[in-house]
Coordinates of C-alpha atoms in Angstrom, one line a residue:
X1 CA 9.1 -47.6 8.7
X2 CA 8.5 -44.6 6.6
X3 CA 7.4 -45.6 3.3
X4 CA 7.4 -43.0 -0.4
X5 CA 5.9 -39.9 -0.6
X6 CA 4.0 -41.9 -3.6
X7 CA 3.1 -44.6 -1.2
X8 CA 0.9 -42.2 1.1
X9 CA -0.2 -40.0 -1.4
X10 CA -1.4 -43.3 -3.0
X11 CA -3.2 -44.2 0.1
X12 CA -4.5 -40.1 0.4
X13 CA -6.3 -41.3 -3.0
X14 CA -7.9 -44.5 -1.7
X15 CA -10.2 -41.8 0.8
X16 CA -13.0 -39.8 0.0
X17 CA -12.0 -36.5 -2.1
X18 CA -14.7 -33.9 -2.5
X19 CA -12.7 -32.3 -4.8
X20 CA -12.9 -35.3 -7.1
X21 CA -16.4 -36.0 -6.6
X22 CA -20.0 -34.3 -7.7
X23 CA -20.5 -32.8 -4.4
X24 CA -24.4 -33.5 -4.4
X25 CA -24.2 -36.1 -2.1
X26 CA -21.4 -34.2 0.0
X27 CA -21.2 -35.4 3.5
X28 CA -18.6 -32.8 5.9
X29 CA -18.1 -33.4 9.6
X30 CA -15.3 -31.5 11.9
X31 CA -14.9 -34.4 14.5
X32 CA -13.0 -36.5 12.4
X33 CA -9.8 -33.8 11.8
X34 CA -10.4 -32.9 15.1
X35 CA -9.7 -36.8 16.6
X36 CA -6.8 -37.0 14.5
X37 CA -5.1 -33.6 15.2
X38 CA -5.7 -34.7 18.9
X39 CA -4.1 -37.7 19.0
X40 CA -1.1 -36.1 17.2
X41 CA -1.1 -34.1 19.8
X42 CA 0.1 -31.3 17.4
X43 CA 0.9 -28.4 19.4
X44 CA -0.7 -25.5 16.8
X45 CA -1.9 -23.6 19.9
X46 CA 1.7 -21.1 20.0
X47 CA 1.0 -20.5 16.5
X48 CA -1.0 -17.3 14.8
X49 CA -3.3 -17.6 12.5
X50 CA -5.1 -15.3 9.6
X51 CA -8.4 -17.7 8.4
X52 CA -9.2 -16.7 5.1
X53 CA -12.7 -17.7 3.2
X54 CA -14.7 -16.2 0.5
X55 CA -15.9 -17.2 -3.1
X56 CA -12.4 -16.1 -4.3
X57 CA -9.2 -14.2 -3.8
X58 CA -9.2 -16.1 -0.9
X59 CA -5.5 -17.9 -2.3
X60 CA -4.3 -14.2 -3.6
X61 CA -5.3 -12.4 -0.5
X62 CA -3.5 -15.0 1.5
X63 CA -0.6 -15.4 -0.3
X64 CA -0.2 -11.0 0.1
X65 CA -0.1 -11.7 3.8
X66 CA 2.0 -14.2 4.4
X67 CA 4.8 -12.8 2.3
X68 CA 4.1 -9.0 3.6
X69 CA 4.5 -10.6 7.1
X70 CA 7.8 -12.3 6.1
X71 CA 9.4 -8.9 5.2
X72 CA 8.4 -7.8 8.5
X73 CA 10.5 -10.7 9.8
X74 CA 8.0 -13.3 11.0
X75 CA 8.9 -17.2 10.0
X76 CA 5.2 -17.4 7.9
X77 CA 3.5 -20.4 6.5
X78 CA 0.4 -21.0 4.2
X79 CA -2.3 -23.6 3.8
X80 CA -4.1 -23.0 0.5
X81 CA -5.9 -25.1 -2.0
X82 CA -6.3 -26.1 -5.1
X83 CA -2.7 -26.7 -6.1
X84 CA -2.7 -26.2 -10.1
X85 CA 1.2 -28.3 -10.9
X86 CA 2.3 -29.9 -7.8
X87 CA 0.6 -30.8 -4.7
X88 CA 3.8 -29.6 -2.2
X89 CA 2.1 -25.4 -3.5
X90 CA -0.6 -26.6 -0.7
X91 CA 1.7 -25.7 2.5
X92 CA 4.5 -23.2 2.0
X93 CA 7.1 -22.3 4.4
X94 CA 8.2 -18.8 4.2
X95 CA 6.8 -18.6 0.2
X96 CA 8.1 -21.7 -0.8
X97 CA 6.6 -25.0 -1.2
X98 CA 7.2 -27.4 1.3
X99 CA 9.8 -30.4 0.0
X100 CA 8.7 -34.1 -1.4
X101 CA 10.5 -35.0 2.2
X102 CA 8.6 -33.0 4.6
X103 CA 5.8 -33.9 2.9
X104 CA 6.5 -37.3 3.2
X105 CA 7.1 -37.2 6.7
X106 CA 4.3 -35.4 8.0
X107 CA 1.7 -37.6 5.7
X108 CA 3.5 -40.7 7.5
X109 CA 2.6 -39.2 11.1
X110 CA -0.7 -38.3 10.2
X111 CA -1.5 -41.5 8.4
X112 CA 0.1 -43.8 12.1
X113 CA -2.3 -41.6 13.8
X114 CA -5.1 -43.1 11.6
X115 CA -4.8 -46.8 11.4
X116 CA -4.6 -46.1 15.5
X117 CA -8.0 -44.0 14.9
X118 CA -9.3 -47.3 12.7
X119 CA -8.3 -49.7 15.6
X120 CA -10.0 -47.7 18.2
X121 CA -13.0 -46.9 15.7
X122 CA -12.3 -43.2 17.0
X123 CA -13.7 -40.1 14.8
X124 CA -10.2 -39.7 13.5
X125 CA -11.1 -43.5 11.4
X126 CA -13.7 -41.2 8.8
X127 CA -11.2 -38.8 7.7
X128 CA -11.1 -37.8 4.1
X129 CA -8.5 -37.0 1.9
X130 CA -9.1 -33.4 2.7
X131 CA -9.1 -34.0 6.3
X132 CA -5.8 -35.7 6.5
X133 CA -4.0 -33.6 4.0
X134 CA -4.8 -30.6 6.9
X135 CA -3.3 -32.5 9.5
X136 CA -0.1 -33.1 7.9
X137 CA 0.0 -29.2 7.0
X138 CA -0.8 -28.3 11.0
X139 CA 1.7 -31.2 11.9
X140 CA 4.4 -29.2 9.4
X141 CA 3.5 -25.9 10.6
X142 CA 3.7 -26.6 14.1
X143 CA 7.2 -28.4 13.7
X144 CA 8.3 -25.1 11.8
X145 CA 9.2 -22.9 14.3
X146 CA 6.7 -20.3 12.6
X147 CA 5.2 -17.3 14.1
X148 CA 2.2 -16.7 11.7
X149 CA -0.1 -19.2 9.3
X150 CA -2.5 -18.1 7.2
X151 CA -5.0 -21.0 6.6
X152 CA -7.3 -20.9 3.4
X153 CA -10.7 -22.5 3.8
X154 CA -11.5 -25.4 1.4
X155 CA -15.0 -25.3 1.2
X156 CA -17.6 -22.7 3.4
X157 CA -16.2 -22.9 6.7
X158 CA -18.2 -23.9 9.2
X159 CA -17.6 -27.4 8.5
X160 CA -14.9 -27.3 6.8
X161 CA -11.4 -29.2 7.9
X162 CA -9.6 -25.8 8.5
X163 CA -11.8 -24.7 10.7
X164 CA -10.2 -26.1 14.1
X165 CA -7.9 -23.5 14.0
X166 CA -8.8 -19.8 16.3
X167 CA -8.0 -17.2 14.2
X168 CA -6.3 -13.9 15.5
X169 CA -7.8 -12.4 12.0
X170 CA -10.5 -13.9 10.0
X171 CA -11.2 -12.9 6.2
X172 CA -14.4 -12.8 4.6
X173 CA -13.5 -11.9 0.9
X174 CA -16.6 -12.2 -0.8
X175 CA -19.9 -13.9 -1.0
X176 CA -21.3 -15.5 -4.1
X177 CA -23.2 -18.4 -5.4
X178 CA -20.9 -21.3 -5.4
X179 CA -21.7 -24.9 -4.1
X180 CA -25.0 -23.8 -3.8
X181 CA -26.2 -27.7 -3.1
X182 CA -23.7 -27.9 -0.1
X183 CA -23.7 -24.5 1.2
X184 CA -27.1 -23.3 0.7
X185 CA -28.9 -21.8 -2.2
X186 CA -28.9 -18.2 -1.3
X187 CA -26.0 -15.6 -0.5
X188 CA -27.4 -15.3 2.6
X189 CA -27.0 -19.3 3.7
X190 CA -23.8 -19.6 2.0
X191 CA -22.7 -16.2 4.6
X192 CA -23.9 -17.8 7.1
X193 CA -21.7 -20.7 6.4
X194 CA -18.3 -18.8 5.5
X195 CA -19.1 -16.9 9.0
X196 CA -19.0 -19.8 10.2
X197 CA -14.9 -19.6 11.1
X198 CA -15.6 -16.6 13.4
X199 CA -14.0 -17.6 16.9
X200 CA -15.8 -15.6 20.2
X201 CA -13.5 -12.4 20.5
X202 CA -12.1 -12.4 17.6
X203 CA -11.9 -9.9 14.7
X204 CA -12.9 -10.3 10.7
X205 CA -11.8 -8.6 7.6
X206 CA -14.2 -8.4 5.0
X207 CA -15.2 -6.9 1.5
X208 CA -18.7 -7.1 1.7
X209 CA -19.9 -3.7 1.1
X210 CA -21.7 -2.4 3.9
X211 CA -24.9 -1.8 1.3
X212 CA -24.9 -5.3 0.0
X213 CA -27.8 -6.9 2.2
X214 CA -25.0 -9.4 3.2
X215 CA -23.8 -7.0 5.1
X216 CA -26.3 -7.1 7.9
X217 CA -25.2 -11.2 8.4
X218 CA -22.0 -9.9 8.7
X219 CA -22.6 -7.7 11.6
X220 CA -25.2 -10.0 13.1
X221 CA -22.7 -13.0 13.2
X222 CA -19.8 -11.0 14.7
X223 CA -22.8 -9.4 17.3
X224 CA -23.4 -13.3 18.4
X225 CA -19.1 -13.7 18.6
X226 CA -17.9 -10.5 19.8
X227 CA -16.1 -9.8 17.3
X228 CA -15.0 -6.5 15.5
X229 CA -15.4 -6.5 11.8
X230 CA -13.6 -4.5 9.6
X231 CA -15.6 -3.2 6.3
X232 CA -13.0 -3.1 3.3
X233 CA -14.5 0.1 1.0
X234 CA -14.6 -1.5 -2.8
X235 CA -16.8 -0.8 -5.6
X236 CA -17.4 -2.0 -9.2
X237 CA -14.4 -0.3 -10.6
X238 CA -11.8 -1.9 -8.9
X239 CA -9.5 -4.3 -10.2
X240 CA -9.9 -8.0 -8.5
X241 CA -5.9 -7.5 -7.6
X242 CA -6.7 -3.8 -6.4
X243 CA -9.4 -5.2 -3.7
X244 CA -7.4 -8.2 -2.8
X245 CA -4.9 -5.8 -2.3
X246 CA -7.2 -3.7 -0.2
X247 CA -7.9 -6.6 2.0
X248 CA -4.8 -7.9 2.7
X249 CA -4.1 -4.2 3.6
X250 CA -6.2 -4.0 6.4
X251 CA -5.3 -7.0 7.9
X252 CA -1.9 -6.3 8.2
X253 CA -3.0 -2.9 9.7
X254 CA -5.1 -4.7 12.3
X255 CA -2.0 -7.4 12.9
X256 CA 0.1 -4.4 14.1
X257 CA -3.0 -2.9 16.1
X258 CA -2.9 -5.9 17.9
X259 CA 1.2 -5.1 19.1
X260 CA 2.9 -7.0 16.5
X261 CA 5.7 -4.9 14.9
X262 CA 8.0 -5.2 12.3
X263 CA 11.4 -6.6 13.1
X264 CA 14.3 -3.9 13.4
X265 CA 12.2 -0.9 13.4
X266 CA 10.3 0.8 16.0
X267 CA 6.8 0.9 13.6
X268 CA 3.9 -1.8 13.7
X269 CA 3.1 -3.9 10.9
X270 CA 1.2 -2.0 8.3
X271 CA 0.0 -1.7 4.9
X272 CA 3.6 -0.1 4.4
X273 CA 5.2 -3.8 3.7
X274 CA 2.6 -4.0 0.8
X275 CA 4.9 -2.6 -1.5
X276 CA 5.2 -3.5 -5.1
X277 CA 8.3 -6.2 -4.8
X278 CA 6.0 -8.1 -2.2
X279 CA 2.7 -7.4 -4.5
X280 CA 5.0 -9.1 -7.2
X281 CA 6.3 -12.1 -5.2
X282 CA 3.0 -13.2 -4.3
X283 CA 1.8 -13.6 -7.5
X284 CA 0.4 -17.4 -7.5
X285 CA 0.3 -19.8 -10.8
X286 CA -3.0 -19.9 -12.8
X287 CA -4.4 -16.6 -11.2
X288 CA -4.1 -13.7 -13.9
X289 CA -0.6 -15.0 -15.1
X290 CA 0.8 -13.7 -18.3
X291 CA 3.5 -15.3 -20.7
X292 CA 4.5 -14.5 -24.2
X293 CA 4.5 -17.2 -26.0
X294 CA 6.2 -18.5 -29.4
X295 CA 4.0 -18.9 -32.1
X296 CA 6.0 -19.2 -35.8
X297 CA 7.7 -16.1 -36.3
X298 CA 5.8 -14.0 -33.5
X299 CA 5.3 -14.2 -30.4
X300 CA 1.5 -14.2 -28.1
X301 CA 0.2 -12.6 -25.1
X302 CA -1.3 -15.8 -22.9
X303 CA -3.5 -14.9 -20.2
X304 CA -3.6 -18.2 -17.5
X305 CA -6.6 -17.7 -14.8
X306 CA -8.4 -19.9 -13.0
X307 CA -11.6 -18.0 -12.5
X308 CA -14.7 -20.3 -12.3
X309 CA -17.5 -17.9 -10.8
X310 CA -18.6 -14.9 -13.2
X311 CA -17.9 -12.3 -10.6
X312 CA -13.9 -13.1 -10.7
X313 CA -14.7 -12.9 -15.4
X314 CA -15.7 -9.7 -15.0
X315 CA -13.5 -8.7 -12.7
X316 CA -10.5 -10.1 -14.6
X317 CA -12.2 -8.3 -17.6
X318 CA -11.7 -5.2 -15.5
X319 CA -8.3 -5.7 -15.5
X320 CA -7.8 -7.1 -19.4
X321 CA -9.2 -3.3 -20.4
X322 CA -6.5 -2.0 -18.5
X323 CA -3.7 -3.9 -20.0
X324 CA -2.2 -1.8 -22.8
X325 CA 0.1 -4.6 -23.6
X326 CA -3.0 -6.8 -25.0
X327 CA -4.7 -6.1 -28.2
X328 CA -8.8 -5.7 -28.8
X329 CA -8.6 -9.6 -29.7
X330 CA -8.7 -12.2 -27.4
X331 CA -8.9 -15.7 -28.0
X332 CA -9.9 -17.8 -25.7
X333 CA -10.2 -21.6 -24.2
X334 CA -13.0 -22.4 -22.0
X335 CA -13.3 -25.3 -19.9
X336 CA -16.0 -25.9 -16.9
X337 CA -17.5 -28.3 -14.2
X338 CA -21.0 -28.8 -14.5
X339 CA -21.3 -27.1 -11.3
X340 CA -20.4 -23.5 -12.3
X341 CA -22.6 -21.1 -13.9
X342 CA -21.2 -21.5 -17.3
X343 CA -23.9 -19.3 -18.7
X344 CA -23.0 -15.9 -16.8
X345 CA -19.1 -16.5 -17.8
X346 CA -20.0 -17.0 -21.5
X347 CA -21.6 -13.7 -20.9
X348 CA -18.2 -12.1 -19.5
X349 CA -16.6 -13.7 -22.4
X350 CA -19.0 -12.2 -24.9
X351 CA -17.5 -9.1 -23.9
X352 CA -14.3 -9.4 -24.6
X353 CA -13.6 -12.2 -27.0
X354 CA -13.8 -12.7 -30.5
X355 CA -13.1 -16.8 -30.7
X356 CA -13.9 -19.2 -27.7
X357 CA -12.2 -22.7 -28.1
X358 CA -14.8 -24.9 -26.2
X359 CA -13.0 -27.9 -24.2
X360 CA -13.7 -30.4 -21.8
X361 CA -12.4 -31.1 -18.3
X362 CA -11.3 -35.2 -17.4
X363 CA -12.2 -36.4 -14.0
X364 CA -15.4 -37.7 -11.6
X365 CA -16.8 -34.2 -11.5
X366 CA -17.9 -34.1 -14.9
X367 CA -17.1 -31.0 -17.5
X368 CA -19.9 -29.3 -19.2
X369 CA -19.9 -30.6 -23.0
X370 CA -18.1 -28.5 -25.5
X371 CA -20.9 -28.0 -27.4
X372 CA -23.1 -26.6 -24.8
X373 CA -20.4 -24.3 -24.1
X374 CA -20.0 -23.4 -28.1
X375 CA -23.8 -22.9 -27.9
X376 CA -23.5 -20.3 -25.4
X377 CA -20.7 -18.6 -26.6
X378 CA -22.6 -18.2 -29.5
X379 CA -25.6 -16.6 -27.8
X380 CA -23.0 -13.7 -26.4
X381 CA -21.6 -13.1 -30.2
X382 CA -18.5 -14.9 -29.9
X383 CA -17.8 -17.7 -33.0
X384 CA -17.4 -20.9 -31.2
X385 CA -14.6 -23.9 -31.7
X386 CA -15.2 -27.1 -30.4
X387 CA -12.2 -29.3 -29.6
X388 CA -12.8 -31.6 -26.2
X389 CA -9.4 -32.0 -26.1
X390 CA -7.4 -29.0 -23.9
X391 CA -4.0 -29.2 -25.1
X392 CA -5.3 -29.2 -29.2
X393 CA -7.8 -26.8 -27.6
X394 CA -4.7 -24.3 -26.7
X395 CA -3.1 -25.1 -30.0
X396 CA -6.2 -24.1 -31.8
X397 CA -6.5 -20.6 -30.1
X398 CA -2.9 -19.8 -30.1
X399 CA -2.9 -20.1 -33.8
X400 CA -5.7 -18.4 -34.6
X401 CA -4.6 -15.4 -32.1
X402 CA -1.1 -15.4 -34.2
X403 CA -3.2 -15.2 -37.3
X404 CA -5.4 -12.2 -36.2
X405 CA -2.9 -10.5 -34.1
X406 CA -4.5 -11.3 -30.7
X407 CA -3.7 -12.8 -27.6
X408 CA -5.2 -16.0 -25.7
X409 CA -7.1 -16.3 -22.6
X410 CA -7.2 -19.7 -20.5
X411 CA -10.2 -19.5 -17.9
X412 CA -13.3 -21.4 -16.1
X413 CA -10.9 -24.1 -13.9
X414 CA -8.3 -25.1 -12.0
X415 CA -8.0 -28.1 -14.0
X416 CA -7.7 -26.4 -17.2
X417 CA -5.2 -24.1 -16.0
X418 CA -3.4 -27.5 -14.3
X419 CA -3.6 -28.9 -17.8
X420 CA -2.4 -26.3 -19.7
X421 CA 0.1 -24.3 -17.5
X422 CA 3.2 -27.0 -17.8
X423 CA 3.6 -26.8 -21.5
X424 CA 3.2 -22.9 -21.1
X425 CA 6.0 -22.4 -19.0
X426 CA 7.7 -24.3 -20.6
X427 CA 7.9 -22.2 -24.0
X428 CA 6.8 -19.1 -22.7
X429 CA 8.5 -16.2 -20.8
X430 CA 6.6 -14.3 -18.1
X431 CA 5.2 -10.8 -18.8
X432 CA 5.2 -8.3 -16.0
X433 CA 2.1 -6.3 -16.0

């Protein structure tokens, strides 16, 4: 008997979920997604994938690829987390979010195939909610008739639930420090564990510039798995959307090195389907959105992005500079888990802001106090509001922007932007940019 789509993701709740959870104490293990996708018996081995990991653009880079390879006529799907309004964005089906009824269906597969792993105390019996939320995407995927997946990495990779896959591309994006007490506390471990998802023979796409000291991991790792590597040129003046553009530009080269070409036309897939419509259409929710908001008799510029590591502020800062459509005043609402560098994106934001609302994050991870944050807005010149509640938070700074003339930036979480983003949309109109 199937039961709700509430029922299992009710059950998905009673396991072990990292992403709900300080992740001191965080305890990863591949054998346990690796029992259960084995006695589905999901057949994932006719399908392509692209494995994507990085400190970030990993979910913009992704999305790029699976709807450039779409125009070139391939049935595509993507596995990509967090979600920011509805847990279905997780696995999309040629751009769109799977239904509440697939969903269902494959989290009621997934979930027989456990209580049969609990019976026979099998590996499958320790899955977390992470683990079993990957099987039900690779049970959807394989029941798709799709040609190509591109599969985002939760966490690292070498450990991580994705990583049962074999790649025909692999993307490195990036390399900061993030989950430093999981991963390691230097670039050079946490590498070491994104590299992790190389496969022997196979080929990576990464960013790292080939001065960065990273580099030479890079090349060591792919040394140890045969694989060719691909060095994406990017420097400190381009745009976060202009390299994860870049990258998503080479793979799709590579894809049609490899003999894939695009349907109805004698030409391999290339770069060329990265054209502005596709650039447009992969646009995801809470990274670098923009809405005009109503605010009395005017209307504000609100700026929605997720950005929780100071590399992806400044980079996003980059790109505010460039916008002619925002003014020299930004407001902005700052919320942030206690395991981000708060510090060095107060610094980002002393660059560009001239109010910082200071808010606070619900949940068993924790949010860094508002008045901490206040304090270090202070530090970087910014006058500091403290309100711990995000929704009065976004009140506050809208005001205040409609009062100055400025515009409002939402950043340091997914959970704000989760928070936030409904009653957004739900006034606002989006603003091409």
């Amino acid at each position: 008997m199937i039961e709700s789509l509430e029922y299992y993701l009710r059950r998905m709740n009673s396991l072990t979920n990292w992403e709900e959870r300080p992740r001191g104490g965080m305890e990863v293990a591949l054998e346990p997604i690796r029992d259960l996708v084995e006695q589905m018996a999901v057949p994932i081995q006719g399908l392509h994938f692209v494995h994507v990991t990085g400190t970030k653009g990993k979910g913009s880079v992704g999305s790029l690829i699976e709807r450039a390879m779409g125009v070139a006529g391939y049935r595509t799907g993507r596995y990509s987390s967090p979600h920011v309004q509805s847990i279905n964005e997780r696995i999309t089906i040629d751009g769109e979010a799977v239904s509440d009824e697939c969903l269902r269906d494959a989290l009621a597969f997934v979930f027989r195939t456990y209580d049969e792993a609990a019976q026979q105390n099998s590996a499958g019996a320790k899955a977390t909610w992470f683990d079993v939320f990957t099987a039900a995407a690779l049970f959807i995927f394989a029941k798709s008739d799709l040609e190509w997946v591109v599969m985002e990495v939760g966490l690292g990779g070498r450990l991580d639930s994705t990583n049962i896959i074999s790649a025909d591309v692999s993307v490195l994006t990036n390399v900061e420090l993030e989950h430093t007490e999981i991963l390691g506390d230097t670039r050079a471990k946490i590498a070491a564990e994104k590299l992790g998802i190389l496969k022997n023979g196979g080929f990576l796409v990464t960013g790292i510039d080939t001065a960065d000291e990273i580099a030479r991991i890079v090349k060591l790792a792919c040394d140890d798995k045969c694989c060719d590597v691909a060095f994406v040129p990017v420097n400190d003046t381009f745009s976060f959307s202009e390299r994860n553009r870049r990258l998503a530009a080479r793979v799709l080269n590579v894809i049609g090195a490899q003999g894939w070409r695009i349907f109805g036309q004698n030409l391999p897939v290339s770069e060329s389907i990265l054209t502005s419509d596709v650039i447009r259409q992969a646009q995801l929710p809470g990274r670098r959105e923009l809405f005009d908001v109503p605010v009395g008799d005017k209307t504000v510029v609100i700026v929605l992005d997720a950005g929780h590591v100071a590399e992806s502020a400044r980079l996003l800062s980059l790109e505010i500079k460039r916008m002619r459509i925002l003014s020299d005043t930004c407001i902005a609402v700052f919320a942030i888990r206690p395991d981000k560098d708060a510090a060095a994106i107060a610094a980002v934001l002393g660059d560009i802001c001239h109010t910082v609302v200071c808010t606070e994050l619900a949940g068993k991870r924790g949010s860094v106090e508002a008045a901490v944050l206040a304090s270090l807005v202070t530090k970087e010149g910014c006058l500091a509001v403290i309100q711990d509640q995000p929704t009065t938070a976004l009140e506050i700074a809208l005001n205040t922007a409609q009062a100055v003339n400025g515009w409002v930036l939402v950043i340091g979480s997914f959970d704000l932007v989760s928070t936030l983003r409904p009653a957004v949309t739900s006034v606002g109109k989006t603003v091409e940019c």
